[in-house]
Tab-separated table of C-alpha atoms in Angstrom:
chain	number	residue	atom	x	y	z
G	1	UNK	CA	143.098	227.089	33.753
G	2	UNK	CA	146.325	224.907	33.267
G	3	UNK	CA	149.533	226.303	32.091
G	4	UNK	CA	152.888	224.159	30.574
G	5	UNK	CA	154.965	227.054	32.401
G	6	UNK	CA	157.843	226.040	34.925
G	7	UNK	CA	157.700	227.842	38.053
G	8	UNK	CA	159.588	231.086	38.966
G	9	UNK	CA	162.016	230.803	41.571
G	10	UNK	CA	160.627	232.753	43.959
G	11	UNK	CA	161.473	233.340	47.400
G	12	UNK	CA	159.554	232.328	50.239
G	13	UNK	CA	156.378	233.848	50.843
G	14	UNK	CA	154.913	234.578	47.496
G	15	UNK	CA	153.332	232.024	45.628
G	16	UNK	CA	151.826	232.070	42.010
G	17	UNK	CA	148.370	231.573	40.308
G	18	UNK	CA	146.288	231.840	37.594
G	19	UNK	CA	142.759	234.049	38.001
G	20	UNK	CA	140.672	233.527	34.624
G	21	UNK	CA	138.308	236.296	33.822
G	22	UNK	CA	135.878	237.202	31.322
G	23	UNK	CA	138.965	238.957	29.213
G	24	UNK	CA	142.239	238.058	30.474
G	25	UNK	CA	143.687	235.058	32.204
G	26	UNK	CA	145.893	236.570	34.352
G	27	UNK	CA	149.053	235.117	35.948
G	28	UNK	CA	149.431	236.379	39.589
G	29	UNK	CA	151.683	236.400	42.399
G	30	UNK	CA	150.546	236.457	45.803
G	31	UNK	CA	151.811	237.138	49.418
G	32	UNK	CA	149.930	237.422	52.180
G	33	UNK	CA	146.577	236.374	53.846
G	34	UNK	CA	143.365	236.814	51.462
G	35	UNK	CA	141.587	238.161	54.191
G	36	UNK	CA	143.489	240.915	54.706
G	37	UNK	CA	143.318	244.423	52.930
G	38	UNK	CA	144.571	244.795	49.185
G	39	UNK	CA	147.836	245.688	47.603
G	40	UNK	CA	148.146	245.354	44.104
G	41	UNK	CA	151.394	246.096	42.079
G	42	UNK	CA	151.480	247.336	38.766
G	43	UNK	CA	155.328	246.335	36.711
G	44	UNK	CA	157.043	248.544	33.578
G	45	UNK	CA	158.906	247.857	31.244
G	46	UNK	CA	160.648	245.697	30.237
G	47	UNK	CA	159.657	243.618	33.271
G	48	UNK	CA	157.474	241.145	34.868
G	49	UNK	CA	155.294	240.824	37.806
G	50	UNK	CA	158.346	238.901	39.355
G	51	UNK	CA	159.476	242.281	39.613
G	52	UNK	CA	157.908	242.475	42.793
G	53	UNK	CA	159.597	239.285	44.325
G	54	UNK	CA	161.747	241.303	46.512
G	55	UNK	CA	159.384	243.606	48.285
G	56	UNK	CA	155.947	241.649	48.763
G	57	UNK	CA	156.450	239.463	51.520
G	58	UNK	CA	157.732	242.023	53.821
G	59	UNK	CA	154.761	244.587	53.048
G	60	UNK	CA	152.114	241.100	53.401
G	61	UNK	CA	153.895	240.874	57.191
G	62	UNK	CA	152.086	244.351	57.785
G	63	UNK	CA	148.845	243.007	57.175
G	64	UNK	CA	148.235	242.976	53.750
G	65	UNK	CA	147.194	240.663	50.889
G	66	UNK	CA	149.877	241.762	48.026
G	67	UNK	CA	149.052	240.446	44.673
G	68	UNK	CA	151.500	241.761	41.350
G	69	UNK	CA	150.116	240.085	38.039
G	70	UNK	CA	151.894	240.184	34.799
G	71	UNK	CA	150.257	243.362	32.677
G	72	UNK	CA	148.541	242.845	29.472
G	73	UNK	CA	151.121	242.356	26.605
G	74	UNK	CA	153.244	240.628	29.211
G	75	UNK	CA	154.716	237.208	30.648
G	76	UNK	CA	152.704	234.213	31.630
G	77	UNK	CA	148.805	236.236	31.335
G	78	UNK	CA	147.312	235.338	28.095
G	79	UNK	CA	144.366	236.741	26.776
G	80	UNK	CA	145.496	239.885	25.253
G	81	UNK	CA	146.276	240.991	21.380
G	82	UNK	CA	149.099	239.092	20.594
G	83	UNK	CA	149.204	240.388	16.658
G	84	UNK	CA	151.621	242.222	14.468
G	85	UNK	CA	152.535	245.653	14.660
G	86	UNK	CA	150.318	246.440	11.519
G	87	UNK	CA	147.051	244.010	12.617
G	88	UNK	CA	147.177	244.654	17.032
G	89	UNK	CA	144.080	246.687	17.830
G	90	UNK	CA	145.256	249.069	20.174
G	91	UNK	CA	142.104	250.228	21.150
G	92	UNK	CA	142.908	246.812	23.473
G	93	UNK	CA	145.964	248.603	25.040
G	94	UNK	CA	144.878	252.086	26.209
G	95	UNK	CA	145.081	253.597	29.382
G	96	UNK	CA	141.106	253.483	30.459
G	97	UNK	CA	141.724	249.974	29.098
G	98	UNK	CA	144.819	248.855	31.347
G	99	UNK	CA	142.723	250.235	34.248
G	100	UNK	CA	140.185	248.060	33.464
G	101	UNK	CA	142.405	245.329	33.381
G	102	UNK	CA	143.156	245.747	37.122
G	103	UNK	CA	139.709	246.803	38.062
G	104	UNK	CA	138.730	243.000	36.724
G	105	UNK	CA	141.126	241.381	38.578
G	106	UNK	CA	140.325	242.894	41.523
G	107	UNK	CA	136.684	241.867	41.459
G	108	UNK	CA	137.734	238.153	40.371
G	109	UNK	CA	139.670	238.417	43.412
G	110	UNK	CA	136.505	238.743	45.792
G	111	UNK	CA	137.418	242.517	46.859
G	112	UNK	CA	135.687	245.798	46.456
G	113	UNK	CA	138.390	248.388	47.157
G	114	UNK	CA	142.468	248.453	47.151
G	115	UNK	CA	144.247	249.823	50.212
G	116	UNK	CA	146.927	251.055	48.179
G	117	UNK	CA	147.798	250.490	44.395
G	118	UNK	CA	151.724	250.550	43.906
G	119	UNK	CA	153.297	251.321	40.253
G	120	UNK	CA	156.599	251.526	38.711
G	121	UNK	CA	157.827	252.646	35.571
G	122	UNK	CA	155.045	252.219	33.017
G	123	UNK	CA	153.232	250.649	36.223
G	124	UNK	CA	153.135	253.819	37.546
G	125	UNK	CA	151.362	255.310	35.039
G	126	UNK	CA	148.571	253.060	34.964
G	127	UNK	CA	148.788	253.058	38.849
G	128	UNK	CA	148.183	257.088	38.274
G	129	UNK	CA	145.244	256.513	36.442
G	130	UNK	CA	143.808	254.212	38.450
G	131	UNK	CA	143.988	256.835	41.067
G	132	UNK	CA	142.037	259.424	38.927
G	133	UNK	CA	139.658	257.019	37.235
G	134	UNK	CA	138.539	255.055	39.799
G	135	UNK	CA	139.386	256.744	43.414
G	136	UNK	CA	136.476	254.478	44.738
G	137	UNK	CA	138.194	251.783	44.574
G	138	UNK	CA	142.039	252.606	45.040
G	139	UNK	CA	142.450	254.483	48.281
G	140	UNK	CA	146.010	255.421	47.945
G	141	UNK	CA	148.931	254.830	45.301
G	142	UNK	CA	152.389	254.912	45.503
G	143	UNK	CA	154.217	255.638	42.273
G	144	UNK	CA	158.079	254.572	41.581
G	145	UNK	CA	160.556	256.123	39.085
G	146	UNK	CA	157.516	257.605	36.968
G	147	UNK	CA	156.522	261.200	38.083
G	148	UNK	CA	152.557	262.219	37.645
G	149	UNK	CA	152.708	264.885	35.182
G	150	UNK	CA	148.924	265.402	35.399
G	151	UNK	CA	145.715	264.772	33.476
G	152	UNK	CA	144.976	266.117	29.914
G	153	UNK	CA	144.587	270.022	29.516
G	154	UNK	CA	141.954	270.746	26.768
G	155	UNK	CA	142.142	274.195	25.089
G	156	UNK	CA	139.836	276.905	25.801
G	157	UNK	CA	138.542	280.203	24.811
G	158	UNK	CA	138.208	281.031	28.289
G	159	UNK	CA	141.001	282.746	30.256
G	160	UNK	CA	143.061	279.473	31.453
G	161	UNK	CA	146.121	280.155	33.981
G	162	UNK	CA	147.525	276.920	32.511
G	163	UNK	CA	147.446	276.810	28.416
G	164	UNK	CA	148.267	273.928	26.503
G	165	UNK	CA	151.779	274.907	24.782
G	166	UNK	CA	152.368	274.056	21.144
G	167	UNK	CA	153.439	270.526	20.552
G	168	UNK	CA	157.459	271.458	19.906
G	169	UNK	CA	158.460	269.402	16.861
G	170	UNK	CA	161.254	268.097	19.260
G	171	UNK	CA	162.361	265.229	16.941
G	172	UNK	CA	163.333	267.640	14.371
G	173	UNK	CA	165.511	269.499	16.661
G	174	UNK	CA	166.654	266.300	18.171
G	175	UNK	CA	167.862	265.377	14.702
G	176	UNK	CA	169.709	268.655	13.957
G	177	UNK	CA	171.744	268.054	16.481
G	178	UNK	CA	175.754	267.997	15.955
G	179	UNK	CA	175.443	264.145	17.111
G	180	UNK	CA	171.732	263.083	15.478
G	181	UNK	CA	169.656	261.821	18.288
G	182	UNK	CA	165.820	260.459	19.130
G	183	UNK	CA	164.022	259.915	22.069
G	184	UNK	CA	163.603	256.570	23.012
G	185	UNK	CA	159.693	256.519	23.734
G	186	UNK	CA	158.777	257.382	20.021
G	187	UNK	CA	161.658	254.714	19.330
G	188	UNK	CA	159.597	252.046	21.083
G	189	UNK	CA	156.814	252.833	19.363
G	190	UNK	CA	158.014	252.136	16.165
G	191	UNK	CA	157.473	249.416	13.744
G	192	UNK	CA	161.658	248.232	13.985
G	193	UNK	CA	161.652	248.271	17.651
G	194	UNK	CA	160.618	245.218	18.518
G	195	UNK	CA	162.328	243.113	16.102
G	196	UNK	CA	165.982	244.643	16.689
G	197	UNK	CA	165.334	243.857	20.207
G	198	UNK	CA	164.183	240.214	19.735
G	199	UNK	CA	167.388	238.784	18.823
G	200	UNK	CA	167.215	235.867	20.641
G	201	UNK	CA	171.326	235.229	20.462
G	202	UNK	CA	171.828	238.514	22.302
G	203	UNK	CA	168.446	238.863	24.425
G	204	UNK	CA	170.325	237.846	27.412
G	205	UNK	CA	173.112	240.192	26.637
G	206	UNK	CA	170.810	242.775	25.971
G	207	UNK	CA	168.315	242.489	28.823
G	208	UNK	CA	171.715	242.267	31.423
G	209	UNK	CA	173.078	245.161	29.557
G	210	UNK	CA	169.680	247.472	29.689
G	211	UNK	CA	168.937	246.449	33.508
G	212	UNK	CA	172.541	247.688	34.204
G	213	UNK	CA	173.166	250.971	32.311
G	214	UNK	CA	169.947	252.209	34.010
G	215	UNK	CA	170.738	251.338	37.696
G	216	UNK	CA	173.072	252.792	40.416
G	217	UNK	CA	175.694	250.251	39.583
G	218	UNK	CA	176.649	252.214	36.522
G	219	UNK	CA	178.970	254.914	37.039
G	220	UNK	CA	177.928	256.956	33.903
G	221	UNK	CA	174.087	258.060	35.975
G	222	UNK	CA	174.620	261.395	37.038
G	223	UNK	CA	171.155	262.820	36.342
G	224	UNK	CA	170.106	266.300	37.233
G	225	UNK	CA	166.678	268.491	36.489
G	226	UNK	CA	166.932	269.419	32.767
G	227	UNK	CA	165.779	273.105	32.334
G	228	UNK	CA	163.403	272.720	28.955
G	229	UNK	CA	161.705	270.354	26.839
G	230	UNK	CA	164.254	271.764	24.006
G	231	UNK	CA	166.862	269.623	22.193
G	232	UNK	CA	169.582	271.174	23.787
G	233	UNK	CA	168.994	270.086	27.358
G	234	UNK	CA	167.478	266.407	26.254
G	235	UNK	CA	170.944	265.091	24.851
G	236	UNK	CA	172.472	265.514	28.402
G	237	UNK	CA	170.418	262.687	29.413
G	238	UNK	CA	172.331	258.859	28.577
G	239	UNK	CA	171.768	257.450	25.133
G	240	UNK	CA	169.056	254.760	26.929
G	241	UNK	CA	167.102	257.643	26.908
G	242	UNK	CA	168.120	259.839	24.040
G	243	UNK	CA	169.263	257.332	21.676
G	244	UNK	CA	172.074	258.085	18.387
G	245	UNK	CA	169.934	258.360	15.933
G	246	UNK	CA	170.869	255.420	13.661
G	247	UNK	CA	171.493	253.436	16.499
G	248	UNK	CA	168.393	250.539	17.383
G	249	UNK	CA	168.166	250.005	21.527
G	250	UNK	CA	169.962	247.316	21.232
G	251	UNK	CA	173.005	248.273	19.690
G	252	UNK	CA	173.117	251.247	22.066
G	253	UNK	CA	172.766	249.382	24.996
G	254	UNK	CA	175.368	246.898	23.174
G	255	UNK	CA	178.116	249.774	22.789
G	256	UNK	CA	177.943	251.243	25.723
G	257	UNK	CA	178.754	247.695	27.810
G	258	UNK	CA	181.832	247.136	25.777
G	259	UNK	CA	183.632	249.586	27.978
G	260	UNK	CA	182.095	246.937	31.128
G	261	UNK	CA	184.225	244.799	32.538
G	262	UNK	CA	181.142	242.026	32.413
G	263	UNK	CA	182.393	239.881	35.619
G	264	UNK	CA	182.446	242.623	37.409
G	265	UNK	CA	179.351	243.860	36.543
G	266	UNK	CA	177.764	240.851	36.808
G	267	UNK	CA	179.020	240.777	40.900
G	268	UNK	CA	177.212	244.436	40.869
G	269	UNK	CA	174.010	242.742	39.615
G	270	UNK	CA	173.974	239.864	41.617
G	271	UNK	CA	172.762	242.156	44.933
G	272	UNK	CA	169.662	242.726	42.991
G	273	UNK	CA	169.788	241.031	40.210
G	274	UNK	CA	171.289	237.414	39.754
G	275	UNK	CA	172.018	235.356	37.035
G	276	UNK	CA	169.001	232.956	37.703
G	277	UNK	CA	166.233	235.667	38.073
G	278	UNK	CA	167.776	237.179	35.096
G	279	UNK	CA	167.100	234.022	33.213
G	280	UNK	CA	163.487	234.648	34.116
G	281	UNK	CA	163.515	237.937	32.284
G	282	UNK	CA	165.359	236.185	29.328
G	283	UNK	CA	162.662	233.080	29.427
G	284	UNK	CA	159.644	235.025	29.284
G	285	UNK	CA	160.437	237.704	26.442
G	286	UNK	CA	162.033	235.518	24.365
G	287	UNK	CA	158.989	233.508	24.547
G	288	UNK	CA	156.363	236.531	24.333
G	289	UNK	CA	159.070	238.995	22.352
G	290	UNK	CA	158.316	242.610	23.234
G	291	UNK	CA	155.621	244.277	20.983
G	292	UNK	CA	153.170	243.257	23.697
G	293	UNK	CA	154.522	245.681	25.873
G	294	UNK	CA	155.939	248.166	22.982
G	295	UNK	CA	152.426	248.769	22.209
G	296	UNK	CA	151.585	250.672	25.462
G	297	UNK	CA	154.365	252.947	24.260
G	298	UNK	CA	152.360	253.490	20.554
G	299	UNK	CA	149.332	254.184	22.775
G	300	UNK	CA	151.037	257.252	25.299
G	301	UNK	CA	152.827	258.683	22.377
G	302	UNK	CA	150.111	258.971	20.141
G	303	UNK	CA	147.232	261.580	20.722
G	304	UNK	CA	144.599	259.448	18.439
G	305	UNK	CA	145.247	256.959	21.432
G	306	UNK	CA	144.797	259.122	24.511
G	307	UNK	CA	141.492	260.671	23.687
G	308	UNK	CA	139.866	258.293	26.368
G	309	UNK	CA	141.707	260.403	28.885
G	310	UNK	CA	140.579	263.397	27.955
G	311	UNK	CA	137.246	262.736	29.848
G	312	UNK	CA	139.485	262.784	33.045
G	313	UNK	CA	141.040	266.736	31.704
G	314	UNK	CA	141.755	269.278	34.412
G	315	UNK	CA	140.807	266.179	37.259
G	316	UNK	CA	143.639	265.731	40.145
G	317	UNK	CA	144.870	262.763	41.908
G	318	UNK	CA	142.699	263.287	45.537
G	319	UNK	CA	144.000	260.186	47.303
G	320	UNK	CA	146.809	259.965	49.711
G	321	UNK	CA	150.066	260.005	46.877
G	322	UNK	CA	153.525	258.927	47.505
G	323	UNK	CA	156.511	259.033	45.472
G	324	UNK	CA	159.275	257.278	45.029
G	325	UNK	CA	162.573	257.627	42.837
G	326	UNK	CA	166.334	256.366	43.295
G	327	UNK	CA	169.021	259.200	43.131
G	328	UNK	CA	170.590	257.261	40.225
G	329	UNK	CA	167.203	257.521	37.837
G	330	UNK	CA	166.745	260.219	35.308
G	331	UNK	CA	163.673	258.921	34.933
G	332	UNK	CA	162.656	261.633	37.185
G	333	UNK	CA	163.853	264.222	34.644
G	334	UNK	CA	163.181	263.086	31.635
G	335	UNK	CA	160.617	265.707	31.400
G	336	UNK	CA	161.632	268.739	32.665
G	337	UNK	CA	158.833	270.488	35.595
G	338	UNK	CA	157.050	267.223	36.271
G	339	UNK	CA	158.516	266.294	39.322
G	340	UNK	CA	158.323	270.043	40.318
G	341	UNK	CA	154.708	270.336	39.520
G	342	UNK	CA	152.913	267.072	41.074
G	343	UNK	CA	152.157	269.104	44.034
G	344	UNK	CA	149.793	270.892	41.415
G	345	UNK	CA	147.918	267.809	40.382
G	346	UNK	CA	148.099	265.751	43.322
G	347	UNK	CA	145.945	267.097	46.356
G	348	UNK	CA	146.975	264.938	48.681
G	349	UNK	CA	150.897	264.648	47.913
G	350	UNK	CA	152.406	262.749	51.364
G	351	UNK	CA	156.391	262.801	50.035
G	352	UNK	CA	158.431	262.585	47.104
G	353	UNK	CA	161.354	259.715	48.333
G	354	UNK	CA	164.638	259.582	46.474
G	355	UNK	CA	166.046	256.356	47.966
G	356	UNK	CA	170.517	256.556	47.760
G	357	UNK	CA	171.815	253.564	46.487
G	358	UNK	CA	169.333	253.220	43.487
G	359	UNK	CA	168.353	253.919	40.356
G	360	UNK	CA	165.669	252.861	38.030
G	361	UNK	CA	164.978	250.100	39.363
G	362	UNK	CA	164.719	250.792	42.539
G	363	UNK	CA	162.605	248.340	44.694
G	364	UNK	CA	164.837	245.457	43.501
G	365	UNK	CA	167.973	247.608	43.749
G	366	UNK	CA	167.225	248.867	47.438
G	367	UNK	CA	164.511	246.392	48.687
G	368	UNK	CA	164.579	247.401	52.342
G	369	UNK	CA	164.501	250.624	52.247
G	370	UNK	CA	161.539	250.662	49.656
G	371	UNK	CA	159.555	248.120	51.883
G	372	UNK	CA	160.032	251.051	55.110
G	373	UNK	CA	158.596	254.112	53.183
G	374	UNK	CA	156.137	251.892	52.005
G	375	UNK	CA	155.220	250.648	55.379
G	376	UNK	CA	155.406	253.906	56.667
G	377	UNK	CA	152.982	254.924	54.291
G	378	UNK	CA	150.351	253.086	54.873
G	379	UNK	CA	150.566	252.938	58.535
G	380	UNK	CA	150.236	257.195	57.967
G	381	UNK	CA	147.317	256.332	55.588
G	382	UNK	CA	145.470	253.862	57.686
G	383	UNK	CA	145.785	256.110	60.794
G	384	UNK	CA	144.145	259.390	58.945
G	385	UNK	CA	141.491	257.342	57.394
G	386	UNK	CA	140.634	256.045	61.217
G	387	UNK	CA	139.659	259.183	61.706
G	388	UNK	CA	136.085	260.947	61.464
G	389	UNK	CA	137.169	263.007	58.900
G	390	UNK	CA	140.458	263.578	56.323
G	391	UNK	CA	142.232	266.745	56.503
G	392	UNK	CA	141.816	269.366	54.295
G	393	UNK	CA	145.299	270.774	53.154
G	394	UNK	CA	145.598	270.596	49.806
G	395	UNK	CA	148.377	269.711	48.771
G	396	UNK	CA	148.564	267.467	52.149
G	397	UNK	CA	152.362	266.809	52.337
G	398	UNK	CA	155.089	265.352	54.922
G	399	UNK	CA	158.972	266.055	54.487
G	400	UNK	CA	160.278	265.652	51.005
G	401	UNK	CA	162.875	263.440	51.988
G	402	UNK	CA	162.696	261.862	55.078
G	403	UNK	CA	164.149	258.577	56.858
G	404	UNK	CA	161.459	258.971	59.774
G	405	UNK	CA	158.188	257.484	59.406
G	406	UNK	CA	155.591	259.997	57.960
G	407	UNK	CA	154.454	263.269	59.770
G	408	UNK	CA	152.204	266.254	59.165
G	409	UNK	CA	154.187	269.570	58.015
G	410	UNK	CA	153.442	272.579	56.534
G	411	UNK	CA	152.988	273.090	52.806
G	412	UNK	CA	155.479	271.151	50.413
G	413	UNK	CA	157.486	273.288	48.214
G	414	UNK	CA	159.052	271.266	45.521
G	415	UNK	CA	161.958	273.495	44.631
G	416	UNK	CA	163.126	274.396	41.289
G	417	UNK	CA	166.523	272.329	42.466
G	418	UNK	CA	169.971	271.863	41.143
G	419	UNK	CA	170.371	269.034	43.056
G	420	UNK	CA	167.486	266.390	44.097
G	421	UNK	CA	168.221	266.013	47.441
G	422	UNK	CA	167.192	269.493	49.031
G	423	UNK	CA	164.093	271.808	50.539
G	424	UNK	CA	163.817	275.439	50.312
G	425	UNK	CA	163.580	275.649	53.767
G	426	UNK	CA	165.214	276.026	56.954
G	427	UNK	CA	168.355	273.825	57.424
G	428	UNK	CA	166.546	272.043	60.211
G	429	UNK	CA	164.054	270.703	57.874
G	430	UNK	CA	166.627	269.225	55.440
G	431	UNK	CA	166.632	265.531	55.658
G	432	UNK	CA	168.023	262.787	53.315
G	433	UNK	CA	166.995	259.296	52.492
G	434	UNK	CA	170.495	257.787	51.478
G	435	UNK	CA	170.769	255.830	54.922
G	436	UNK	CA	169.986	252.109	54.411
């Protein structure tokens, strides 16, 4: 299909496409020979398959064919429910749906299987389910800045070590609070959200502002495991994630740059993020707006929505897992245990990474350092699958943090930590991954 779009500046090595299928006509970039095994990478929000730029040719040069596409509800793909708030179906934005969406793609592509599936942010939640829906076809997955908290737990009369709590009415408490307050996930999934965000004379403002706050650039990051899912321990995270509660995203994102000196932080943002690539952030959403992508948060936040998953309840990741986070990202807190716990629902768990130097956004923050664990990875990957038969550990770790390429050890404990960077165990065994 033909497309009126300029092309994305991207650097050399990656080049972009359209792949029409039976649903979606999806707008692809690619690095890498064709012929060679599959990588596909999965974007958040509020971002693009461009996302990606920084990392793909350097993972192709190990031998892979790396393709990111722009999700449904996002950039230059088309094809998806492009309706109101009131009138989108979002039957057409689930999870078992936005598996489906890669599991298409994949097949228009002429493959069979993925070598590894690689997911950030919202990305890495889809990239999580297409890891327990479909381990068939993706043979390992690497999720970024998005912990796995698991697969649905249905109640039961029968004695169950692991109950489903009560559903705390936590926006209640949130708004009791001395300073009001609301989490910013039910935020996005209301009906104002997109519109207060889609003011095209501050989008650029806004999207330069939001990128910043949440990386390692900004000073005010100092995130920590929270000890509860109460109110109490929530409002320690930054107002990007627990938001005034009067306050729309933008204006909090708004406020908190006026104390930025902006030329200065746009000389922070140009290692990772300049002002032309920004301008392909700016381009695209103020072309597509942002309910596309809002939507996916109506869907996760809404238990009508995530019944589909419930077929996959009590089921475990069983594919070679790695994670990824920057040391700047409360995203890995932002509910309390889950980082803790993936050892629980993740059978083969090879690392959890927390990369210095980065924060949310961390393979265009700290490129280089994202491409080696990644490479290291899959070498680790490719050489146990060589053999006649996997290992049986389960969990099946390596070091928590580790600059070294990947290597069998004993059992992973994820501690109960008061800071990220440290094992329970011997001070031998305590490694960091802060070096570039």
């Amino acid at each position: 299909m033909t497309n009126s779009f300029p092309p994305l500046p991207l650097p050399n090595g990656i080049s972009e496409s359209y792949i029409p299928s039976h649903d979606l006509n999806y707008h692809i970039l690619r690095a890498g020979n064709p012929t060679h095994p599959l990588i596909i990478c999965l974007h958040g929000f509020p971002e693009l398959a461009f996302s990606w730029r920084k990392i793909m040719p350097a993972i192709a040069a190990e031998g892979y064919h790396v393709i990111a596409y722009d999700q449904r509800g996002s950039g230059r793909t088309t094809g998806w429910d492009a309706r109101s708030f009131t009138s989108v179906d979002l039957n057409s934005t689930t999870l078992t749906r936005l598996v489906r969406d890669a599991v298409i793609l994949i097949n228009a592509l002429g493959y069979k299987n993925v070598a590894c599936v690689l997911g950030h942010d919202l990305g890495a939640v889809v990239a999580s389910m297409c890891a327990l829906m479909r381990p068939d076809i993706f043979t390992s997955v690497i999720i970024i800045s998005h912990p796995f908290k698991g697969s649905p737990v249905l109640p039961s009369n029968a004695s169950n070590p692991h109950p489903p709590s009560p559903t705390q009415d936590i926006h209640s408490a949130l708004a009791q609070l001395p300073s009001p307050r609301k989490h910013y996930k039910w935020y996005y999934s209301s009906a104002t959200a997109a519109p207060e965000m889609d003011t095209k004379s501050e989008l650029r403002q806004f999207l330069r502002g939001y990128f910043y706050l949440k990386s390692a650039d900004w000073d005010g990051n100092h995130p920590h495991p929270l000890d509860s899912w109460s109110a109490s321990e929530l409002q320690k995270m930054p107002h990007y994630y627990i938001m005034p509660l009067k306050s729309s995203m933008r204006e909090v994102v708004l406020h908190d740059m006026k104390r930025e000196d902006i030329s200065q932080v746009r000389e922070q943002m140009a290692k990772w993020l300049n002002d032309e690539d920004l301008a392909v952030y700016v381009g695209e959403f103020e072309r597509t707006g942002f309910q596309g992508m809002l939507n996916w948060y109506r869907v996760i936040t809404s238990p009508q929505w995530m019944k589909d998953v419930e077929l996959f309840a009590g089921k475990k990741i069983e594919i070679p897992l790695l994670f990824i986070g920057g040391e700047k990202d409360w995203g890995l807190y932002q509910e309390p245990g889950v980082l803790d716990a993936m050892n629980d629902v993740c059978t083969q768990l090879r690392g959890v990474e927390l990369v210095g130097g980065a924060g949310h956004w961390v393979q265009q923050e700290r490129p280089e350092r994202v491409v080696e664990l990644v490479a290291n990875f899959l070498r680790e990957v490719k050489r146990l699958q060589s053999t006649p038969r996997l290992p049986t550990l389960s969990p099946y770790p390596i070091s928590q943090f580790s600059d070294s390429p990947l290597s069998i050890q004993p059992k992973l404990e994820i501690p109960h930590h008061k800071t990220p960077n440290r094992l329970k165990s011997s001070p031998a065994k305590r490694r960091q991954t802060t070096s570039s």
